[in-house]
mmCIF file of C-alpha atoms in Angstrom:
data_model
loop_
_atom_site.group_PDB
_atom_site.id
_atom_site.type_symbol
_atom_site.label_atom_id
_atom_site.label_comp_id
_atom_site.label_asym_id
_atom_site.label_seq_id
_atom_site.Cartn_x
_atom_site.Cartn_y
_atom_site.Cartn_z
ATOM 1 C CA MET A 18 -90.373 -101.790 -93.204
ATOM 2 C CA LEU A 19 -93.815 -101.210 -91.818
ATOM 3 C CA LEU A 20 -95.672 -97.968 -91.297
ATOM 4 C CA CYS A 21 -97.601 -96.845 -88.223
ATOM 5 C CA GLY A 22 -101.039 -98.028 -89.314
ATOM 6 C CA LEU A 23 -102.733 -96.244 -86.411
ATOM 7 C CA ALA A 24 -101.120 -93.627 -84.178
ATOM 8 C CA ILE A 25 -103.590 -93.267 -81.322
ATOM 9 C CA THR A 26 -103.234 -92.028 -77.759
ATOM 10 C CA VAL A 27 -104.172 -94.897 -75.467
ATOM 11 C CA SER A 28 -105.547 -92.858 -72.604
ATOM 12 C CA ALA A 29 -107.890 -90.872 -74.845
ATOM 13 C CA ILE A 30 -109.875 -93.774 -76.291
ATOM 14 C CA PRO A 31 -111.321 -97.162 -75.341
ATOM 15 C CA LEU A 32 -109.710 -100.586 -75.485
ATOM 16 C CA SER A 33 -109.927 -100.668 -79.281
ATOM 17 C CA GLY A 34 -107.557 -97.725 -79.439
ATOM 18 C CA GLN A 35 -105.143 -99.542 -77.193
ATOM 19 C CA LEU A 36 -105.231 -102.395 -79.647
ATOM 20 C CA ASN A 37 -103.993 -100.215 -82.485
ATOM 21 C CA SER A 38 -101.675 -97.790 -80.708
ATOM 22 C CA LYS A 39 -99.670 -100.510 -79.006
ATOM 23 C CA TYR A 40 -99.605 -103.225 -81.602
ATOM 24 C CA SER A 41 -100.086 -101.793 -85.078
ATOM 25 C CA PRO A 42 -97.265 -102.129 -87.587
ATOM 26 C CA LYS A 43 -95.688 -98.871 -88.586
ATOM 27 C CA PHE A 44 -96.537 -98.455 -92.241
ATOM 28 C CA GLY A 45 -99.202 -99.475 -94.671
ATOM 29 C CA MET A 46 -102.016 -101.242 -92.827
ATOM 30 C CA GLY A 47 -99.913 -104.231 -91.914
ATOM 31 C CA HIS A 48 -98.355 -104.972 -95.274
ATOM 32 C CA ARG A 49 -94.682 -105.760 -95.140
ATOM 33 C CA PRO A 50 -93.206 -106.148 -98.614
ATOM 34 C CA ASP A 51 -91.058 -109.142 -99.391
ATOM 35 C CA ALA A 52 -87.432 -108.466 -100.166
ATOM 36 C CA THR A 53 -87.457 -107.167 -103.704
ATOM 37 C CA VAL A 54 -84.824 -107.630 -106.361
ATOM 38 C CA ILE A 55 -84.921 -104.873 -108.949
ATOM 39 C CA HIS A 56 -83.032 -105.528 -112.163
ATOM 40 C CA SER A 57 -81.331 -102.545 -113.736
ATOM 41 C CA SER A 58 -80.428 -101.682 -117.277
ATOM 42 C CA THR A 59 -78.734 -98.647 -118.756
ATOM 43 C CA VAL A 60 -82.003 -96.735 -118.675
ATOM 44 C CA ASP A 61 -85.043 -98.438 -117.153
ATOM 45 C CA THR A 62 -88.127 -97.712 -119.215
ATOM 46 C CA HIS A 63 -90.593 -99.458 -116.867
ATOM 47 C CA PRO A 64 -89.398 -98.802 -113.325
ATOM 48 C CA THR A 65 -92.627 -98.057 -111.549
ATOM 49 C CA ALA A 66 -94.025 -101.516 -110.764
ATOM 50 C CA ASP A 67 -90.730 -102.940 -109.469
ATOM 51 C CA GLU A 68 -89.944 -99.861 -107.407
ATOM 52 C CA GLU A 69 -93.360 -99.734 -105.821
ATOM 53 C CA GLU A 70 -93.005 -103.343 -104.666
ATOM 54 C CA CYS A 71 -90.508 -101.987 -102.145
ATOM 55 C CA PHE A 72 -93.034 -99.563 -100.693
ATOM 56 C CA PRO A 73 -95.067 -100.578 -97.627
ATOM 57 C CA TRP A 74 -98.333 -100.341 -99.562
ATOM 58 C CA LYS A 75 -99.483 -103.133 -101.859
ATOM 59 C CA LEU A 76 -100.496 -100.987 -104.819
ATOM 60 C CA PRO A 77 -102.542 -102.050 -107.842
ATOM 61 C CA ALA A 78 -100.422 -103.237 -110.757
ATOM 62 C CA VAL A 79 -102.033 -100.706 -113.081
ATOM 63 C CA ARG A 80 -102.976 -97.399 -111.477
ATOM 64 C CA SER A 81 -102.811 -94.944 -114.319
ATOM 65 C CA THR A 82 -102.860 -94.807 -118.110
ATOM 66 C CA THR A 83 -100.163 -92.149 -118.077
ATOM 67 C CA VAL A 84 -96.680 -92.249 -116.617
ATOM 68 C CA SER A 85 -94.538 -89.159 -116.284
ATOM 69 C CA VAL A 86 -91.397 -88.814 -118.372
ATOM 70 C CA GLY A 87 -89.388 -88.556 -115.158
ATOM 71 C CA ARG A 88 -90.514 -92.012 -114.067
ATOM 72 C CA LEU A 89 -89.651 -93.498 -117.454
ATOM 73 C CA LYS A 90 -86.015 -92.416 -117.562
ATOM 74 C CA VAL A 91 -84.274 -93.385 -114.362
ATOM 75 C CA PRO A 92 -80.534 -93.871 -114.920
ATOM 76 C CA SER A 93 -79.140 -97.284 -114.043
ATOM 77 C CA LYS A 94 -76.779 -95.833 -111.398
ATOM 78 C CA ALA A 95 -79.719 -94.285 -109.566
ATOM 79 C CA ARG A 96 -81.669 -97.523 -109.837
ATOM 80 C CA ARG A 97 -78.824 -99.527 -108.360
ATOM 81 C CA GLU A 98 -78.696 -97.199 -105.362
ATOM 82 C CA TYR A 99 -82.469 -97.544 -105.020
ATOM 83 C CA GLU A 100 -82.070 -101.350 -105.000
ATOM 84 C CA LYS A 101 -79.546 -101.067 -102.183
ATOM 85 C CA ALA A 102 -81.850 -98.736 -100.230
ATOM 86 C CA CYS A 103 -84.717 -101.188 -100.665
ATOM 87 C CA ASP A 104 -82.613 -104.139 -99.530
ATOM 88 C CA ALA A 105 -81.239 -102.312 -96.481
ATOM 89 C CA SER A 106 -84.685 -101.050 -95.515
ATOM 90 C CA ASN A 107 -86.155 -104.559 -95.721
ATOM 91 C CA LYS A 108 -83.433 -105.606 -93.271
ATOM 92 C CA ASN A 109 -84.272 -102.682 -90.944
ATOM 93 C CA LYS A 110 -80.883 -101.100 -91.604
ATOM 94 C CA PHE A 111 -82.393 -97.651 -91.917
ATOM 95 C CA GLU A 112 -79.269 -95.497 -91.642
ATOM 96 C CA GLU A 113 -77.674 -97.483 -94.461
ATOM 97 C CA ALA A 114 -80.928 -97.350 -96.427
ATOM 98 C CA GLU A 115 -81.082 -93.577 -96.037
ATOM 99 C CA GLN A 116 -77.565 -93.200 -97.442
ATOM 100 C CA HIS A 117 -78.450 -95.233 -100.524
ATOM 101 C CA ALA A 118 -81.756 -93.442 -101.041
ATOM 102 C CA ARG A 119 -80.028 -90.073 -100.900
ATOM 103 C CA SER A 120 -77.380 -91.339 -103.307
ATOM 104 C CA ALA A 121 -80.107 -92.441 -105.739
ATOM 105 C CA ILE A 122 -81.654 -88.984 -105.587
ATOM 106 C CA ASP A 123 -78.275 -87.325 -106.043
ATOM 107 C CA LYS A 124 -77.887 -89.275 -109.274
ATOM 108 C CA PHE A 125 -81.392 -88.379 -110.477
ATOM 109 C CA GLN A 126 -83.055 -85.406 -108.803
ATOM 110 C CA ASN A 127 -86.483 -86.060 -110.360
ATOM 111 C CA TYR A 128 -86.688 -89.567 -108.905
ATOM 112 C CA SER A 129 -90.203 -89.522 -107.462
ATOM 113 C CA ALA A 130 -90.009 -93.125 -106.203
ATOM 114 C CA GLY A 131 -86.627 -92.354 -104.664
ATOM 115 C CA TRP A 132 -88.058 -89.397 -102.750
ATOM 116 C CA VAL A 133 -90.935 -91.532 -101.433
ATOM 117 C CA MET A 134 -88.505 -94.258 -100.433
ATOM 118 C CA LEU A 135 -86.467 -91.644 -98.582
ATOM 119 C CA GLY A 136 -89.626 -90.410 -96.851
ATOM 120 C CA VAL A 137 -90.490 -93.941 -95.738
ATOM 121 C CA ILE A 138 -86.981 -94.526 -94.403
ATOM 122 C CA LEU A 139 -86.891 -91.195 -92.581
ATOM 123 C CA GLU A 140 -90.272 -91.926 -91.000
ATOM 124 C CA GLU A 141 -88.895 -95.228 -89.721
ATOM 125 C CA GLN A 142 -86.238 -93.167 -87.941
ATOM 126 C CA TYR A 143 -88.854 -90.768 -86.500
ATOM 127 C CA LYS A 144 -87.532 -87.851 -88.556
ATOM 128 C CA ALA A 145 -90.996 -86.492 -89.193
ATOM 129 C CA GLN A 146 -90.243 -83.136 -90.789
ATOM 130 C CA GLU A 147 -87.579 -84.536 -93.103
ATOM 131 C CA ALA A 148 -89.929 -87.349 -94.063
ATOM 132 C CA ARG A 149 -92.724 -84.868 -94.750
ATOM 133 C CA ASP A 150 -90.423 -82.802 -96.953
ATOM 134 C CA ALA A 151 -89.344 -85.874 -98.933
ATOM 135 C CA CYS A 152 -92.945 -86.959 -99.548
ATOM 136 C CA SER A 153 -93.887 -83.434 -100.549
ATOM 137 C CA HIS A 154 -90.962 -83.226 -102.955
ATOM 138 C CA ALA A 155 -92.121 -86.406 -104.684
ATOM 139 C CA ALA A 156 -95.537 -84.812 -105.269
ATOM 140 C CA THR A 157 -93.871 -81.638 -106.556
ATOM 141 C CA ILE A 158 -91.955 -83.671 -109.132
ATOM 142 C CA ASP A 159 -95.029 -85.637 -110.189
ATOM 143 C CA ALA A 160 -98.427 -84.450 -108.981
ATOM 144 C CA THR A 161 -100.031 -87.709 -110.221
ATOM 145 C CA TYR A 162 -97.813 -89.999 -108.143
ATOM 146 C CA LEU A 163 -100.067 -91.788 -105.650
ATOM 147 C CA PRO A 164 -97.361 -93.001 -103.210
ATOM 148 C CA ALA A 165 -96.332 -89.392 -102.551
ATOM 149 C CA TYR A 166 -99.738 -88.693 -100.993
ATOM 150 C CA LEU A 167 -99.855 -91.979 -99.073
ATOM 151 C CA CYS A 168 -96.413 -91.156 -97.692
ATOM 152 C CA ALA A 169 -97.568 -87.683 -96.629
ATOM 153 C CA ALA A 170 -100.690 -89.138 -95.008
ATOM 154 C CA GLU A 171 -98.669 -91.591 -92.973
ATOM 155 C CA VAL A 172 -96.304 -88.934 -91.651
ATOM 156 C CA SER A 173 -99.337 -86.927 -90.544
ATOM 157 C CA VAL A 174 -100.874 -90.001 -88.873
ATOM 158 C CA ARG A 175 -97.909 -90.431 -86.590
ATOM 159 C CA ASN A 176 -98.176 -86.768 -85.617
ATOM 160 C CA ARG A 177 -101.966 -87.013 -85.203
ATOM 161 C CA GLU A 178 -102.533 -84.205 -87.710
ATOM 162 C CA TRP A 179 -105.919 -85.452 -88.815
ATOM 163 C CA GLU A 180 -106.850 -82.545 -91.095
ATOM 164 C CA GLN A 181 -103.616 -83.095 -93.003
ATOM 165 C CA VAL A 182 -104.222 -86.852 -93.136
ATOM 166 C CA LEU A 183 -107.650 -86.178 -94.630
ATOM 167 C CA ASN A 184 -106.241 -83.690 -97.123
ATOM 168 C CA SER A 185 -103.580 -86.135 -98.342
ATOM 169 C CA ALA A 186 -106.141 -88.938 -98.595
ATOM 170 C CA ASP A 187 -108.520 -86.767 -100.604
ATOM 171 C CA LEU A 188 -105.702 -85.745 -102.955
ATOM 172 C CA ALA A 189 -104.876 -89.418 -103.468
ATOM 173 C CA LEU A 190 -108.511 -90.254 -104.195
ATOM 174 C CA GLY A 191 -108.670 -87.363 -106.648
ATOM 175 C CA LEU A 192 -106.099 -89.128 -108.816
ATOM 176 C CA LYS A 193 -108.649 -91.879 -109.586
ATOM 177 C CA SER A 194 -105.745 -94.281 -109.700
ATOM 178 C CA GLY A 195 -107.398 -97.665 -109.717
ATOM 179 C CA GLY A 196 -109.415 -97.711 -106.506
ATOM 180 C CA ASP A 197 -106.567 -97.737 -104.039
ATOM 181 C CA PRO A 198 -107.804 -98.859 -100.586
ATOM 182 C CA TYR A 199 -105.106 -97.060 -98.622
ATOM 183 C CA ALA A 200 -106.486 -93.614 -99.398
ATOM 184 C CA TYR A 201 -109.858 -94.710 -98.034
ATOM 185 C CA TYR A 202 -108.102 -96.244 -95.021
ATOM 186 C CA TYR A 203 -106.365 -92.976 -94.156
ATOM 187 C CA ARG A 204 -109.569 -91.067 -94.836
ATOM 188 C CA ALA A 205 -111.481 -93.338 -92.462
ATOM 189 C CA MET A 206 -108.828 -92.959 -89.789
ATOM 190 C CA ALA A 207 -108.874 -89.172 -90.070
ATOM 191 C CA TYR A 208 -112.664 -88.971 -89.857
ATOM 192 C CA MET A 209 -112.710 -91.324 -86.873
ATOM 193 C CA HIS A 210 -110.370 -89.048 -84.927
ATOM 194 C CA MET A 211 -112.367 -86.017 -86.031
ATOM 195 C CA ASN A 212 -115.431 -87.720 -84.508
ATOM 196 C CA ASN A 213 -117.235 -88.052 -87.827
ATOM 197 C CA LEU A 214 -117.973 -91.729 -87.357
ATOM 198 C CA ALA A 215 -120.495 -92.008 -90.192
ATOM 199 C CA GLU A 216 -117.933 -90.836 -92.754
ATOM 200 C CA ALA A 217 -115.242 -92.944 -91.088
ATOM 201 C CA ARG A 218 -117.383 -96.062 -91.432
ATOM 202 C CA LYS A 219 -118.277 -95.227 -95.038
ATOM 203 C CA SER A 220 -114.625 -94.827 -96.069
ATOM 204 C CA ALA A 221 -113.497 -97.930 -94.200
ATOM 205 C CA LEU A 222 -116.206 -100.013 -95.868
ATOM 206 C CA GLN A 223 -115.132 -98.654 -99.257
ATOM 207 C CA ALA A 224 -111.584 -99.790 -98.516
ATOM 208 C CA VAL A 225 -112.797 -103.249 -97.489
ATOM 209 C CA ALA A 226 -114.869 -103.522 -100.678
ATOM 210 C CA ILE A 227 -111.752 -102.879 -102.763
ATOM 211 C CA ASP A 228 -109.545 -105.224 -100.751
ATOM 212 C CA VAL A 229 -111.259 -108.376 -102.012
ATOM 213 C CA ASN A 230 -108.155 -110.533 -101.485
ATOM 214 C CA HIS A 231 -107.810 -109.500 -97.824
ATOM 215 C CA ASP A 232 -104.310 -108.145 -98.439
ATOM 216 C CA ASP A 233 -104.633 -105.682 -95.566
ATOM 217 C CA SER A 234 -106.419 -107.178 -92.614
ATOM 218 C CA SER A 235 -105.773 -104.101 -90.461
ATOM 219 C CA LEU A 236 -108.823 -102.641 -92.192
ATOM 220 C CA TYR A 237 -110.920 -104.902 -90.003
ATOM 221 C CA LEU A 238 -109.247 -103.570 -86.869
ATOM 222 C CA LEU A 239 -110.056 -100.035 -87.943
ATOM 223 C CA LEU A 240 -113.673 -100.959 -88.635
ATOM 224 C CA ALA A 241 -113.885 -102.718 -85.273
ATOM 225 C CA GLU A 242 -112.741 -99.531 -83.565
ATOM 226 C CA ILE A 243 -115.238 -97.413 -85.504
ATOM 227 C CA TYR A 244 -118.122 -99.735 -84.640
ATOM 228 C CA GLU A 245 -117.048 -99.866 -80.987
ATOM 229 C CA ARG A 246 -117.030 -96.080 -80.843
ATOM 230 C CA GLU A 247 -120.511 -96.071 -82.327
ATOM 231 C CA GLY A 248 -121.644 -98.439 -79.584
ATOM 232 C CA ASP A 249 -122.154 -101.310 -82.045
ATOM 233 C CA LYS A 250 -120.359 -104.096 -80.209
ATOM 234 C CA ALA A 251 -121.870 -106.855 -82.366
ATOM 235 C CA ASP A 252 -120.386 -105.471 -85.561
ATOM 236 C CA ALA A 253 -117.112 -104.703 -83.776
ATOM 237 C CA ILE A 254 -116.944 -108.361 -82.738
ATOM 238 C CA ALA A 255 -117.687 -109.465 -86.311
ATOM 239 C CA GLN A 256 -114.834 -107.336 -87.669
ATOM 240 C CA LEU A 257 -112.379 -108.698 -85.106
ATOM 241 C CA GLN A 258 -113.417 -112.231 -86.007
ATOM 242 C CA GLN A 259 -112.837 -111.387 -89.673
ATOM 243 C CA PHE A 260 -109.389 -110.004 -88.865
ATOM 244 C CA LEU A 261 -108.448 -113.166 -87.003
ATOM 245 C CA LYS A 262 -109.109 -115.175 -90.172
ATOM 246 C CA HIS A 263 -106.287 -113.254 -91.890
ATOM 247 C CA PRO A 264 -103.833 -112.088 -89.200
ATOM 248 C CA THR A 265 -100.634 -110.485 -90.498
ATOM 249 C CA ASP A 266 -98.911 -109.533 -87.262
ATOM 250 C CA ARG A 267 -98.541 -111.620 -84.095
ATOM 251 C CA GLN A 268 -98.781 -108.682 -81.733
ATOM 252 C CA GLN A 269 -101.886 -107.389 -83.491
ATOM 253 C CA GLU A 270 -103.353 -110.874 -83.388
ATOM 254 C CA GLY A 271 -102.840 -111.122 -79.634
ATOM 255 C CA ALA A 272 -104.287 -107.671 -79.062
ATOM 256 C CA ALA A 273 -107.280 -108.458 -81.276
ATOM 257 C CA LYS A 274 -107.988 -111.625 -79.300
ATOM 258 C CA ARG A 275 -107.917 -109.720 -76.012
ATOM 259 C CA PHE A 276 -110.152 -106.995 -77.415
ATOM 260 C CA LEU A 277 -112.553 -109.623 -78.759
ATOM 261 C CA ALA A 278 -112.689 -111.385 -75.403
ATOM 262 C CA GLU A 279 -113.438 -108.076 -73.674
ATOM 263 C CA LEU A 280 -116.277 -107.232 -76.064
ATOM 264 C CA GLU A 281 -117.739 -110.737 -75.831
ATOM 265 C CA SER A 282 -117.589 -110.504 -72.032
ATOM 266 C CA GLN A 283 -119.475 -107.197 -72.169
ATOM 267 C CA GLN A 284 -122.083 -108.747 -74.441
ATOM 268 C CA SER A 285 -122.594 -111.742 -72.149
ATOM 269 C CA THR A 286 -123.224 -109.542 -69.100
ATOM 270 C CA LYS A 287 -126.103 -107.687 -70.733
#
């Protein structure tokens, strides 16, 4: 279950755009969660961390000092359906996953994680409007729930709605939820496509500064594209070299190598 890290039209941008539009994973900057086992009880009083492990974003363990009542009281029947949705989604069985996610929500309407999970699954099936509605509903239930805004941003990325991507990213950053790099990633992507390269670079560098463990190497691909657009081939090369130290996707790795070879060839002919 991977999100579309970069949705870019190949013909409209240079080789770096081809790198991302053809080979980027679908969700979450290249992070694919491991299959997650979520243990249920009659009423789960600490569901958030386990549930969020099934999302395509590797979120900080502690993002907020407050947790909504709705997130603290998820019935066990709803949790079991969520587990099944998570398992099916990890196996790319998205129709089955959607059924279980909807069943979880039916059993607990205020299930913010369930609505985000549904949004992720619908996006995998290219059901953009339904996915957008699910993400939005999660934010309506709990306006402090970070994944709701990341989900909304990703849906807008695939549809190249850069103002909406920026808006969702800014809302996520406004939560001050532990320095999440994904909000900066989406912000950087939006600014890049809005031709504000200075702000794009600033946000991407902020994301890299947070991602000290190199959990999301696609950040380096985004920075490489920003630098290439700015005409800074040396820094673009450096970012591609950094990415290749921590590749997370074979297709991205191959594309990055070809892009790097092209830039190095251009440098050698100067």
